[in-house]
Tab-separated table of C-alpha atoms in Angstrom:
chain	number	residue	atom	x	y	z
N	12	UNK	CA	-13.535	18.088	4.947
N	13	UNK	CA	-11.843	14.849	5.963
N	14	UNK	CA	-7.981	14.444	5.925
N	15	UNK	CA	-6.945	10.628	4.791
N	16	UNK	CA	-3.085	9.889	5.399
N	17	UNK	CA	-1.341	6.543	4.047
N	18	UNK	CA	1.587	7.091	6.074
N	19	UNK	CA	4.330	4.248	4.287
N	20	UNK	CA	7.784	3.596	4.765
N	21	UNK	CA	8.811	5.840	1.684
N	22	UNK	CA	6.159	8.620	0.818
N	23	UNK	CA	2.739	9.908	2.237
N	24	UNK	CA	-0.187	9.134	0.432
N	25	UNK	CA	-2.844	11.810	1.548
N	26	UNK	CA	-6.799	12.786	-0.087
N	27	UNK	CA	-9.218	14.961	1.384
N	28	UNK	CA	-12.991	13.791	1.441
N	29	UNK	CA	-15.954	15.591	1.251
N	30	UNK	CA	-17.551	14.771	4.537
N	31	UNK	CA	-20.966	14.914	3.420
N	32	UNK	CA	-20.510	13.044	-0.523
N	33	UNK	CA	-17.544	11.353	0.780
N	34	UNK	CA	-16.327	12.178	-2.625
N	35	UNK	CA	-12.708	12.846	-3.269
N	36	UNK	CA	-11.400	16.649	-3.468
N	37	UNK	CA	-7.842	16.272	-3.555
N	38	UNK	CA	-5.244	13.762	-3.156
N	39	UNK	CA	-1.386	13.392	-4.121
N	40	UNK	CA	1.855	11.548	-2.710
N	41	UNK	CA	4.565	13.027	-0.854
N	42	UNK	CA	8.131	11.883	0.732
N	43	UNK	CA	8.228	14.004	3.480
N	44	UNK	CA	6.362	15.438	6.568
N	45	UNK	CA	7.403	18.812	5.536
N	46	UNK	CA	5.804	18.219	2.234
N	47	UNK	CA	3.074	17.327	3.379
N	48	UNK	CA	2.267	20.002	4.947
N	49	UNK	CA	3.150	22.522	2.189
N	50	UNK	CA	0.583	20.819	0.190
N	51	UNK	CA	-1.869	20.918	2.750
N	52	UNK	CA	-1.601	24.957	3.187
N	53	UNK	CA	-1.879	25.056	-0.187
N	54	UNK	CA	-5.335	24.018	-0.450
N	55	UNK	CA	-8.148	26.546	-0.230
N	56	UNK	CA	-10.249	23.926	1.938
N	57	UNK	CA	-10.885	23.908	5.920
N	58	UNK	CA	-9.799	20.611	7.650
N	59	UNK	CA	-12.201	19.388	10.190
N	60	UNK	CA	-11.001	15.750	10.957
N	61	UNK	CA	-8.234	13.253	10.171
N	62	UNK	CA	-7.474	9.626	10.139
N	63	UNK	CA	-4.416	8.085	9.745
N	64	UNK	CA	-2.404	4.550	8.936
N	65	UNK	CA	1.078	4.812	9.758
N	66	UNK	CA	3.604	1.897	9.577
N	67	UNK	CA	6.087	4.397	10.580
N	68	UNK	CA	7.851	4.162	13.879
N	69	UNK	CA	5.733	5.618	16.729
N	70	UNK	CA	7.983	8.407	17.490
N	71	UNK	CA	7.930	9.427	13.574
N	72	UNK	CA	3.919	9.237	13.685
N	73	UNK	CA	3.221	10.851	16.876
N	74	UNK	CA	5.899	13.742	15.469
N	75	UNK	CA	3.490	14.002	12.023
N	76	UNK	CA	0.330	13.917	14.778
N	77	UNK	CA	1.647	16.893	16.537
N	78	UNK	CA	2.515	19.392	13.595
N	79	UNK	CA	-1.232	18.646	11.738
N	80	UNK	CA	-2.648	18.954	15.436
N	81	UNK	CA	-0.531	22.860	15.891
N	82	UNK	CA	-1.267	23.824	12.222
N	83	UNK	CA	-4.448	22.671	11.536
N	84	UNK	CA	-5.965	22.340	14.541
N	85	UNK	CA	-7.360	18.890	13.240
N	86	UNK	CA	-8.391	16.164	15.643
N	87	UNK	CA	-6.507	12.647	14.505
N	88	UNK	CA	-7.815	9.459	15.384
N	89	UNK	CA	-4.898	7.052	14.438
N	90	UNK	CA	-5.743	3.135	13.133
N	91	UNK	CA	-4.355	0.251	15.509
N	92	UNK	CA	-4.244	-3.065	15.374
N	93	UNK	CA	-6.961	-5.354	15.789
N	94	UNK	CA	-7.754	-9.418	16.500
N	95	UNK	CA	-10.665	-9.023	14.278
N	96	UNK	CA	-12.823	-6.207	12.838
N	97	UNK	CA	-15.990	-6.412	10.260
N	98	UNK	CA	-15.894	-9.871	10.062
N	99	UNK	CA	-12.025	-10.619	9.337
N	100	UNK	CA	-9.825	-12.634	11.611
N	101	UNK	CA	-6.430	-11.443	12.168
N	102	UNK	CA	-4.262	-14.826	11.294
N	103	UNK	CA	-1.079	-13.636	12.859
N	104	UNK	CA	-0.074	-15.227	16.347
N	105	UNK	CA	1.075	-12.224	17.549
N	106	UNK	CA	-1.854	-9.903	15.996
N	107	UNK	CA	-0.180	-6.616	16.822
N	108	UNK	CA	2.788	-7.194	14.438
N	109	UNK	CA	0.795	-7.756	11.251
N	110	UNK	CA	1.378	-4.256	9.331
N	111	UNK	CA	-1.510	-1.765	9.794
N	112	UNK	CA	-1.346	-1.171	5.879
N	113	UNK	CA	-2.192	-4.694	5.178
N	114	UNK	CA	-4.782	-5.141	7.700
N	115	UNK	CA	-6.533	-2.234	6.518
N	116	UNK	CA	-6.331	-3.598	2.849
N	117	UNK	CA	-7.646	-6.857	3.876
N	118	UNK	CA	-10.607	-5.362	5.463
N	119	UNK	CA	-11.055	-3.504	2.231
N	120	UNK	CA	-10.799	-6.589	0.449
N	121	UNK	CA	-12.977	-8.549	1.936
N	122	UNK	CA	-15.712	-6.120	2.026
N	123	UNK	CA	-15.859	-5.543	-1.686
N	124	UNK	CA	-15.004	-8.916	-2.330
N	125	UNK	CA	-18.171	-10.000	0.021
N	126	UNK	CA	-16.294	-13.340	-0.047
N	127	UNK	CA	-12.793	-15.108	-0.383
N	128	UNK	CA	-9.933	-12.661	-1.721
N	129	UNK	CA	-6.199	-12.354	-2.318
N	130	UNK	CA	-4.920	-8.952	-1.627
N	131	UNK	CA	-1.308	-7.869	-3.123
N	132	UNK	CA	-0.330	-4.747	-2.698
N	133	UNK	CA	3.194	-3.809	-4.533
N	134	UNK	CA	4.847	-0.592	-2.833
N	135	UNK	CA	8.476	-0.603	-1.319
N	136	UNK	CA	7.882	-4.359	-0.054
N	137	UNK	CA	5.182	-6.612	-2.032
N	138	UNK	CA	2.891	-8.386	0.242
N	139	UNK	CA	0.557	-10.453	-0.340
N	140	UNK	CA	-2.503	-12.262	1.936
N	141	UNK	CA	-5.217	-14.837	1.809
N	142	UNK	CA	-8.526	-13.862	3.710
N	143	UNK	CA	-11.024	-16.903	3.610
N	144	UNK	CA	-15.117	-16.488	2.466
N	145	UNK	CA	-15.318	-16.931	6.114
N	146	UNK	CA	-13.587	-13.965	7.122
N	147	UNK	CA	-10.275	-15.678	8.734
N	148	UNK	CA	-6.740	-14.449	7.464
N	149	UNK	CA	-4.653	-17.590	6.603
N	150	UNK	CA	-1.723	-15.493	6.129
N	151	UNK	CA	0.713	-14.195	3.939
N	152	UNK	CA	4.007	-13.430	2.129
N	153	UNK	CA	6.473	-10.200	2.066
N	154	UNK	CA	9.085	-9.867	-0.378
N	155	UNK	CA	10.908	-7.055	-1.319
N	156	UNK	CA	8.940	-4.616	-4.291
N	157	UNK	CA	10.632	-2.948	-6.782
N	158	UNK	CA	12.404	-0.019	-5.935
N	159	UNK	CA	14.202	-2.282	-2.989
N	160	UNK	CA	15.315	-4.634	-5.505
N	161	UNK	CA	16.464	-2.191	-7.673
N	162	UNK	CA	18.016	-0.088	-5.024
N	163	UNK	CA	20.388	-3.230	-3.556
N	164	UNK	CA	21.340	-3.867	-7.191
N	165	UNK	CA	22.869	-0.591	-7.772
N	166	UNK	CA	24.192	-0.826	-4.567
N	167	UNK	CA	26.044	-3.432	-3.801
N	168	UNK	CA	27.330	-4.162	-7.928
N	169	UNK	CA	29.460	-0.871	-8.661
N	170	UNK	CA	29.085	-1.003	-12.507
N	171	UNK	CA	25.147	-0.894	-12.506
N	172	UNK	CA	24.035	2.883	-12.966
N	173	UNK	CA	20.752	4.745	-14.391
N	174	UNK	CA	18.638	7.000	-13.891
N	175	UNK	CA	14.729	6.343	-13.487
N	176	UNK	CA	14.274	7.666	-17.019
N	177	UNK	CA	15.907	4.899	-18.573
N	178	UNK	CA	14.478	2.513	-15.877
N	179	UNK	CA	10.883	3.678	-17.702
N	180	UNK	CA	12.017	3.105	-21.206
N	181	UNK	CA	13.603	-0.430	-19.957
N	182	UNK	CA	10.092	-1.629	-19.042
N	183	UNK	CA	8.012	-1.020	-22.665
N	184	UNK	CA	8.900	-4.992	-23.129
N	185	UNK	CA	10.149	-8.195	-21.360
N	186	UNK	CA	12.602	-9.585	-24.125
N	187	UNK	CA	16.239	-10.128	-22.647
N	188	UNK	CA	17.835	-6.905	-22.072
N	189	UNK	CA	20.246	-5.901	-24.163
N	190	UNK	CA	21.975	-3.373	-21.732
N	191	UNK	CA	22.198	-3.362	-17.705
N	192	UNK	CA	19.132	-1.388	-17.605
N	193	UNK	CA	17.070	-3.331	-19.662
N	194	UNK	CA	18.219	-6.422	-17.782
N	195	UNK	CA	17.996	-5.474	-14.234
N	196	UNK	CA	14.562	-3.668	-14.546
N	197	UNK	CA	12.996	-6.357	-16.966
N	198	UNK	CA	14.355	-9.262	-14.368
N	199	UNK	CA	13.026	-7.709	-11.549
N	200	UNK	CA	10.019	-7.072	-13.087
N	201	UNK	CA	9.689	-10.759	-14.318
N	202	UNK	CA	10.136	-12.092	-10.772
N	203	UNK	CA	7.324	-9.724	-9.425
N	204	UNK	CA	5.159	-11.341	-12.017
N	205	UNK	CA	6.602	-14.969	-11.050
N	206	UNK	CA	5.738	-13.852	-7.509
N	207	UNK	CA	1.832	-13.048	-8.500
N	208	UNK	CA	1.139	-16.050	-10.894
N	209	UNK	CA	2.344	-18.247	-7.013
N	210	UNK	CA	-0.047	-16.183	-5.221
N	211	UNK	CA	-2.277	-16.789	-7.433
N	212	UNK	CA	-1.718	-21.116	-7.752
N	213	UNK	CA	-2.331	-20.743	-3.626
N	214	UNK	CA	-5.383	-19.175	-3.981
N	215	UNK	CA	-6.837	-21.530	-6.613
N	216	UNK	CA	-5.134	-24.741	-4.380
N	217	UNK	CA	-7.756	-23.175	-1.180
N	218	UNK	CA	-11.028	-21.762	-3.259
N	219	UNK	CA	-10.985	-22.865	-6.780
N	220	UNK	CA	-11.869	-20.592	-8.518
N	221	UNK	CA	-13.994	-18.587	-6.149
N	222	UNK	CA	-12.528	-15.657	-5.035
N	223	UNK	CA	-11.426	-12.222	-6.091
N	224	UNK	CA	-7.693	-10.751	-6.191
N	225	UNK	CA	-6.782	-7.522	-5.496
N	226	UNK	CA	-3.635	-5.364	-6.438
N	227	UNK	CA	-2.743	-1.967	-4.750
N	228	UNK	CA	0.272	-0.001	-4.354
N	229	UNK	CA	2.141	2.557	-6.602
N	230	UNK	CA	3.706	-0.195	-8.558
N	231	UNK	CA	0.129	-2.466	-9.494
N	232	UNK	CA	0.416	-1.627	-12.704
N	233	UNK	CA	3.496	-3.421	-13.428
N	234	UNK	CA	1.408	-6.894	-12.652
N	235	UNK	CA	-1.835	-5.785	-13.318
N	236	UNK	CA	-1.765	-7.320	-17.128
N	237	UNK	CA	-0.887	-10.616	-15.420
N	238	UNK	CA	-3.770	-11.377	-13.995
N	239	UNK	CA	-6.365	-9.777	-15.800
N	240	UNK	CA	-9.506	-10.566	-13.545
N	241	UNK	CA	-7.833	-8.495	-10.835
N	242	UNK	CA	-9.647	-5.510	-9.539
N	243	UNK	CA	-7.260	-2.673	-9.502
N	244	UNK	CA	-7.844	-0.366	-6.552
N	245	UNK	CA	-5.925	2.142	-6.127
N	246	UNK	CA	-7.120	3.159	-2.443
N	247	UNK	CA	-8.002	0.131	-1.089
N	248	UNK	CA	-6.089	1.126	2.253
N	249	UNK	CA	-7.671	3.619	2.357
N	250	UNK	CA	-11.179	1.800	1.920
N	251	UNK	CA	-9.922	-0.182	4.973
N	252	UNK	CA	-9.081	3.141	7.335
N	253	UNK	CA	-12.746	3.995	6.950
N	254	UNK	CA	-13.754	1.151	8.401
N	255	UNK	CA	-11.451	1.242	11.036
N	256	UNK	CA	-11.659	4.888	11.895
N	257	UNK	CA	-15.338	5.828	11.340
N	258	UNK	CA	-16.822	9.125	11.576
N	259	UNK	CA	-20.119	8.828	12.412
């Protein structure tokens, strides 16, 4: 069995592959190492190999490394960053600062898309990025996702308070809110949307209409119904981390 790890700023995706249907066995999100790992013992299933994105500090990922190495024994073989890798570009100047997470989408991307595509992937930050039918990466955008926006709100203005319950029930429509939860979570919602229908004008401005878009993350299915072409995939980093991290 293969161990997959989406290592983000906030929780730990993880699923377990089948090594020879490279079908998925089991798969959930965590917010801790520790968790993690209690999950992980708490599968009847023998771990033979692991690969990893992290776009955790090195010391934090070489600490999560170490415990899977002493309690699973599991060799890791870590993704890194890349000037170009099945036939996408890196477009950063500095190549080794473009997040691993949205490298490894783009490669995803772009090999289902088998052409032009606009990847946006909507977890603690939103990013967005533009890989041509050529392969090259023109780039991209990072703003801050949901729970961030949310987060400074209550924050920094004293009299805004709820729970995530109510933060649900806000979101069942996009009329003016008629309380602070309705407005703050249907407002931030609204500007993710404004953010996507941009994206989307930039796309159109460099292909027309050929090329595919993309949306990942936890929160894709707060945009999703704005574009509704968009292919919705779920594990597209993780689609990417194959290709980086092969097991042959």
């Amino acid at each position: 069995m293969i161990l997959e790890l989406d290592c983000g700023n906030s929780f730990i995706k993880w699923r377990v592959l089948s090594a020879k249907a490279d079908a998925v066995v089991q798969e959930g999100v965590v917010d801790s190492d520790q968790a993690l790992l209690d999950a992980l013992h708490g599968l009847a299933i023998s771990l033979q190999r692991c690969r990893l994105v992290s776009v955790r500090t090195a010391e934090e990922t070489s600490d999560l490394i170490k415990l899977l190495e002493r309690d699973f024994r599991l060799p890791v073989v870590c993704a890194a960053p890349a000037r170009e890798m099945s036939g996408v570009r890196n477009g950063y100047e500095e190549y080794e600062r473009l997040g691993l997470d949205r490298w490894l989408a783009m490669l995803g991307g772009y090999r289902l898309a088998s052409g032009a595509c606009l990847v946006l992937d909507f977890g603690t930050a939103v990013t967005a990025d533009f890989v041509a039918a050529d392969g090259e990466h023109l780039g991209g955008f990072i703003c801050p996702g949901m729970p961030l926006m949310r987060n400074q709100l209550r924050t920094h203005t004293r009299k805004i308070r709820y729970g995530d319950q109510a933060a649900e029930r806000a979101l069942v429509s996009h009329a003016p809110g008629r309380s602070t939860v309705e407005a703050v979570e249907r407002g931030c919602s609204l500007m993710l949307r404004g953010f996507v229908l941009t994206q989307i004008e930039l796309a159109r401005a460099y292909w027309g209409g050929d090329f595919t878009v993309f949306v990942t993350g936890g929160d894709a299915d707060l945009v999703s119904g704005v574009v509704p072409e968009a292919k919705v995939v779920p594990d597209l980093v993780f689609v990417g981390l194959a290709m980086a991290c092969p097991f042959s």
